[in-house]
Amino acid sequence: MSALLKKIGSGLVALSFFVGTAEAGSDFDDKIEPLLATYCFDCHSDGILKGDFAMDEWESIDEHANDHVHWLKVWRNLRGSVMPPAEKKQPTAAEKALISSWIESKVFKLDPKNPDPGRVTIRRLNRTEYENTIQDLYDVNFDVDEEFPPDDTGYGFDTIGDVLSLSPLLMEKYMTAADTIVDDVISGDGGRIPIRSREGKDLKQPENPKIDGAWLDFRHERTVEAKIWIPGTGEHELVIEYAIGGSNDSTENTARAEILVDGKKVGEQNLGWEFSKTLKFKKNLHVTKGEHVIGLRMNAEQPPGEGEERLGLKVRRVIFTGPLDGSMREYSTAMRRIFFNGIAPPDAEGRKKYAYEILKRQATRAFRRPVDEATLDRLVTITMFADAQPETSFEEAIRQAMTAILVSPKFLFRAEIQAEPDNPVKVIPIDEYALASRLSYFLWSSCPDEKLIELAGKNELRKNLRSEVDRMLSDDKSERFVKNFVGQWLQARDVETINIDARQILKIRDLSTALKMFSVRLRGEMKEETEMLFGHILRENRPATELLTADYAFVNEELAKWYGIPDVKGKEHQKVALKPEYNRNGGVLTQGNFLVVTSNPTRTSPVKRGLFVLENLLGTPPPPAPADVPELEASKSKKEKRTMREMMEVHREKSVCASCHKRMDPIGLALEKYNPVGQFRVEENGKPIDSSGELVTGERFDSVGKLAQVLATERKTDVQRCLAGKMLTYGIGRGVEYFDAPTIDQIVAKAEKKGGTLKEILIGVIESAPFQRRRGEGNALAKN
């Protein structure tokens, strides 16, 4: 074994430290040590501390051998092509692979043939999953945003088990929610008073159907209406559920809405700024059987004050309930699902048997696996006790048990069976019911349907996994995956609410005009554009890198005009070919969604844009910024208006800023030709904008289109690995760790053999060890 660079006076310990095993030491001496000497030691040994990172500060060989934190930094920088710096001599792909493989096998002790599935904390249903599950089980629309507090997030997603805790307050809300939901599903006397409703978007302006009740500006006097069928004559309760939008802060803007039935005014509501997400107007009135026209007439009143945003009415639902005298009753769709054999038998034994059948079906669906007999017996006991009470119907008794189901940990948490929960080296495949749940909450954000449960019961889900993925992606519910994953990975959720000063950016003095141009509706169109691109690439089995290189976009007339794309007509988004003169080639990088959410309120932010790409597309985020980093505004010149590039150059002169900005700035500055609201420009402060740059890994580009090409070609593997990691994080509910490297490499390698498509990466995640298997708690390395 060589004594590499061992210097007695300097304190440098020879890096031939893996003498613990002959194999590791031999491999290190012969293969790894010469590569480290060539590419690393100039900057990280013998007192040279580039990046505050040294490779020779250990007292003993054993100490260095067990320093996994040290080797984790080496491995991550090498894997992300961050080190060595571009100006230094670079290892070949084979040399990088050799060093990485050695660290993974000898230091981390990873086995690619048996990847560590990691530890996943038992997961509570998040708000979105709860809402969708209730919708799919009972056909009930439950407003989780109004009733539950926001979920915490981890690693950028709200599906992470470690942060989905259950507080006493939230448990109380779940109990209240269960009562509300079950009351909506089950009528206690064998049926419910008929309910008929229309969505806000169904209310249209007769002369211009593009205007509907989903958004009615306070400034315009408009009438929207819709037809509704009333099944019986008598007194009805009319409820209009609505919200006020357009401003996050209180304004003076007010309006008045008149409620019309068949053209006659039956009530009115004064409207102004409200914080609540759901408001209600209620009115009892006599209505005859037949078709009626329900309408809303908006009347403008007080305009917004100086500097205030204008408001709008968002109608959620119009609901007629009646006749209220009980002369008519009907089962809801959800109730017919529960009482599948109709009215309960009159005798006690028959009712108990029927209760057993009902609750077995309901608990199995809600718990996402066959209910155990002990739990089922308790539910039946609850039912029969309630049924025996005077003036209590069988339906009311079942309602008591159904409420218990909805507050059970087996419903609220996605539990998975682990034979040895405290043994970190005990790895087992999850059972097929757990696999069905992982699959359905991954692709549908909801519970498994009957087909998944049936296959799991026959132990045939794994055998039919690909065909089931195809079936699930073709279902409309897969749009939930697109919205929830893209909404968090690419921050599409944020574009509608992020603070942007449209008046200053567009240089328009009148706030109302600026907000009319850069409207809430336009922000929503940007969000939909991103979602549609992702959904198209996924379902059409297109390469994942097309997210960066797509020569087409999904826009409607309004968004196309904003971008400067001609000849697009209509309200619906459509696939449009992008010509070079449109200045939109670059996939998600030139979409309004990305450009808005990575900007500051009054200006672009190359730092945010560059950081976004590093974190969410390349998977190589820089370290957190020091606490004392000066603001960019300090780089502004009082004598002249500098461009963003010039300010960033001044900012980077500070040594504390230089290293990280070298990674972020070239990417962010490549996007400077797009302002904070996503519009193309060629000048800033009267000076031409320079979009050229060089990545820290050495690749050069002169435009955002060329940057996208670099990411999709030279850095394709990084992009694919990052995407696989983000999907894995979202799907299994934990962050990606170093031991997931073999898994992610296998996902990417398998996908690349089939064209590197987005769908194959998704399927690779589903087929991977972390998705299919689990292990106990603890540190697996400590057990080895």
mmCIF file with all atom_site columns, N, CA and C in Angstrom, residues 110-111 114-119 424 427 734 739-740 743 769-770 775 780:
data_model
loop_
_atom_site.group_PDB
_atom_site.id
_atom_site.type_symbol
_atom_site.label_atom_id
_atom_site.label_alt_id
_atom_site.label_comp_id
_atom_site.label_asym_id
_atom_site.label_entity_id
_atom_site.label_seq_id
_atom_site.pdbx_PDB_ins_code
_atom_site.Cartn_x
_atom_site.Cartn_y
_atom_site.Cartn_z
_atom_site.occupancy
_atom_site.B_iso_or_equiv
_atom_site.pdbx_formal_charge
_atom_site.auth_seq_id
_atom_site.auth_comp_id
_atom_site.auth_asym_id
_atom_site.auth_atom_id
_atom_site.pdbx_PDB_model_num
ATOM 1  N N  . LEU A 1 110 ? -23.493 0.165  -0.106 1.00 0.00 ? 110 LEU A N  1
ATOM 2  C CA . LEU A 1 110 ? -24.760 -0.003 -0.822 1.00 0.00 ? 110 LEU A CA 1
ATOM 3  C C  . LEU A 1 110 ? -24.680 -1.214 -1.741 1.00 0.00 ? 110 LEU A C  1
ATOM 4  N N  . ASP A 1 111 ? -25.778 -1.911 -1.849 1.00 0.00 ? 111 ASP A N  1
ATOM 5  C CA . ASP A 1 111 ? -25.872 -3.079 -2.717 1.00 0.00 ? 111 ASP A CA 1
ATOM 6  C C  . ASP A 1 111 ? -26.910 -2.796 -3.807 1.00 0.00 ? 111 ASP A C  1
ATOM 7  N N  . ASN A 1 114 ? -29.800 -5.122 -4.046 1.00 0.00 ? 114 ASN A N  1
ATOM 8  C CA . ASN A 1 114 ? -30.761 -5.101 -2.941 1.00 0.00 ? 114 ASN A CA 1
ATOM 9  C C  . ASN A 1 114 ? -30.802 -3.694 -2.347 1.00 0.00 ? 114 ASN A C  1
ATOM 10 N N  . PRO A 1 115 ? -31.396 -2.744 -3.064 1.00 0.00 ? 115 PRO A N  1
ATOM 11 C CA . PRO A 1 115 ? -31.400 -1.353 -2.598 1.00 0.00 ? 115 PRO A CA 1
ATOM 12 C C  . PRO A 1 115 ? -32.143 -1.202 -1.277 1.00 0.00 ? 115 PRO A C  1
ATOM 13 N N  . ASP A 1 116 ? -31.656 -0.301 -0.475 1.00 0.00 ? 116 ASP A N  1
ATOM 14 C CA . ASP A 1 116 ? -32.298 0.016  0.794  1.00 0.00 ? 116 ASP A CA 1
ATOM 15 C C  . ASP A 1 116 ? -33.588 0.790  0.501  1.00 0.00 ? 116 ASP A C  1
ATOM 16 N N  . PRO A 1 117 ? -34.760 0.284  0.922  1.00 0.00 ? 117 PRO A N  1
ATOM 17 C CA . PRO A 1 117 ? -36.004 1.005  0.650  1.00 0.00 ? 117 PRO A CA 1
ATOM 18 C C  . PRO A 1 117 ? -36.218 2.203  1.559  1.00 0.00 ? 117 PRO A C  1
ATOM 19 N N  . GLY A 1 118 ? -35.416 2.303  2.616  1.00 0.00 ? 118 GLY A N  1
ATOM 20 C CA . GLY A 1 118 ? -35.552 3.432  3.519  1.00 0.00 ? 118 GLY A CA 1
ATOM 21 C C  . GLY A 1 118 ? -36.701 3.276  4.497  1.00 0.00 ? 118 GLY A C  1
ATOM 22 N N  . ARG A 1 119 ? -36.796 4.261  5.374  1.00 0.00 ? 119 ARG A N  1
ATOM 23 C CA . ARG A 1 119 ? -37.826 4.266  6.408  1.00 0.00 ? 119 ARG A CA 1
ATOM 24 C C  . ARG A 1 119 ? -38.888 5.303  6.056  1.00 0.00 ? 119 ARG A C  1
ATOM 25 N N  . PRO A 1 424 ? -33.888 -2.252 11.461 1.00 0.00 ? 424 PRO A N  1
ATOM 26 C CA . PRO A 1 424 ? -33.627 -1.531 10.221 1.00 0.00 ? 424 PRO A CA 1
ATOM 27 C C  . PRO A 1 424 ? -33.080 -2.391 9.089  1.00 0.00 ? 424 PRO A C  1
ATOM 28 N N  . VAL A 1 427 ? -36.018 -6.159 5.731  1.00 0.00 ? 427 VAL A N  1
ATOM 29 C CA . VAL A 1 427 ? -36.691 -5.575 4.573  1.00 0.00 ? 427 VAL A CA 1
ATOM 30 C C  . VAL A 1 427 ? -37.715 -6.567 4.052  1.00 0.00 ? 427 VAL A C  1
ATOM 31 N N  . ARG A 1 734 ? -41.090 10.480 1.774  1.00 0.00 ? 734 ARG A N  1
ATOM 32 C CA . ARG A 1 734 ? -39.860 10.818 2.507  1.00 0.00 ? 734 ARG A CA 1
ATOM 33 C C  . ARG A 1 734 ? -38.870 11.431 1.534  1.00 0.00 ? 734 ARG A C  1
ATOM 34 N N  . PHE A 1 739 ? -28.549 6.581  0.112  1.00 0.00 ? 739 PHE A N  1
ATOM 35 C CA . PHE A 1 739 ? -28.711 5.162  -0.189 1.00 0.00 ? 739 PHE A CA 1
ATOM 36 C C  . PHE A 1 739 ? -29.746 4.908  -1.286 1.00 0.00 ? 739 PHE A C  1
ATOM 37 N N  . ASP A 1 740 ? -30.431 5.966  -1.719 1.00 0.00 ? 740 ASP A N  1
ATOM 38 C CA . ASP A 1 740 ? -31.365 5.825  -2.836 1.00 0.00 ? 740 ASP A CA 1
ATOM 39 C C  . ASP A 1 740 ? -30.670 5.939  -4.194 1.00 0.00 ? 740 ASP A C  1
ATOM 40 N N  . THR A 1 743 ? -31.100 3.043  -6.582 1.00 0.00 ? 743 THR A N  1
ATOM 41 C CA . THR A 1 743 ? -32.488 2.993  -7.045 1.00 0.00 ? 743 THR A CA 1
ATOM 42 C C  . THR A 1 743 ? -32.730 4.015  -8.149 1.00 0.00 ? 743 THR A C  1
ATOM 43 N N  . ALA A 1 769 ? -37.612 -0.382 -5.432 1.00 0.00 ? 769 ALA A N  1
ATOM 44 C CA . ALA A 1 769 ? -37.602 -0.966 -4.093 1.00 0.00 ? 769 ALA A CA 1
ATOM 45 C C  . ALA A 1 769 ? -38.245 -0.061 -3.046 1.00 0.00 ? 769 ALA A C  1
ATOM 46 N N  . PRO A 1 770 ? -37.952 1.260  -3.012 1.00 0.00 ? 770 PRO A N  1
ATOM 47 C CA . PRO A 1 770 ? -38.601 2.095  -1.994 1.00 0.00 ? 770 PRO A CA 1
ATOM 48 C C  . PRO A 1 770 ? -40.119 2.128  -2.113 1.00 0.00 ? 770 PRO A C  1
ATOM 49 N N  . ARG A 1 775 ? -38.624 -1.201 5.346  1.00 0.00 ? 775 ARG A N  1
ATOM 50 C CA . ARG A 1 775 ? -37.800 -1.768 6.413  1.00 0.00 ? 775 ARG A CA 1
ATOM 51 C C  . ARG A 1 775 ? -38.157 -1.095 7.729  1.00 0.00 ? 775 ARG A C  1
ATOM 52 N N  . ALA A 1 780 ? -29.481 1.505  9.338  1.00 0.00 ? 780 ALA A N  1
ATOM 53 C CA . ALA A 1 780 ? -29.081 0.201  8.816  1.00 0.00 ? 780 ALA A CA 1
ATOM 54 C C  . ALA A 1 780 ? -27.570 0.014  8.847  1.00 0.00 ? 780 ALA A C  1
#
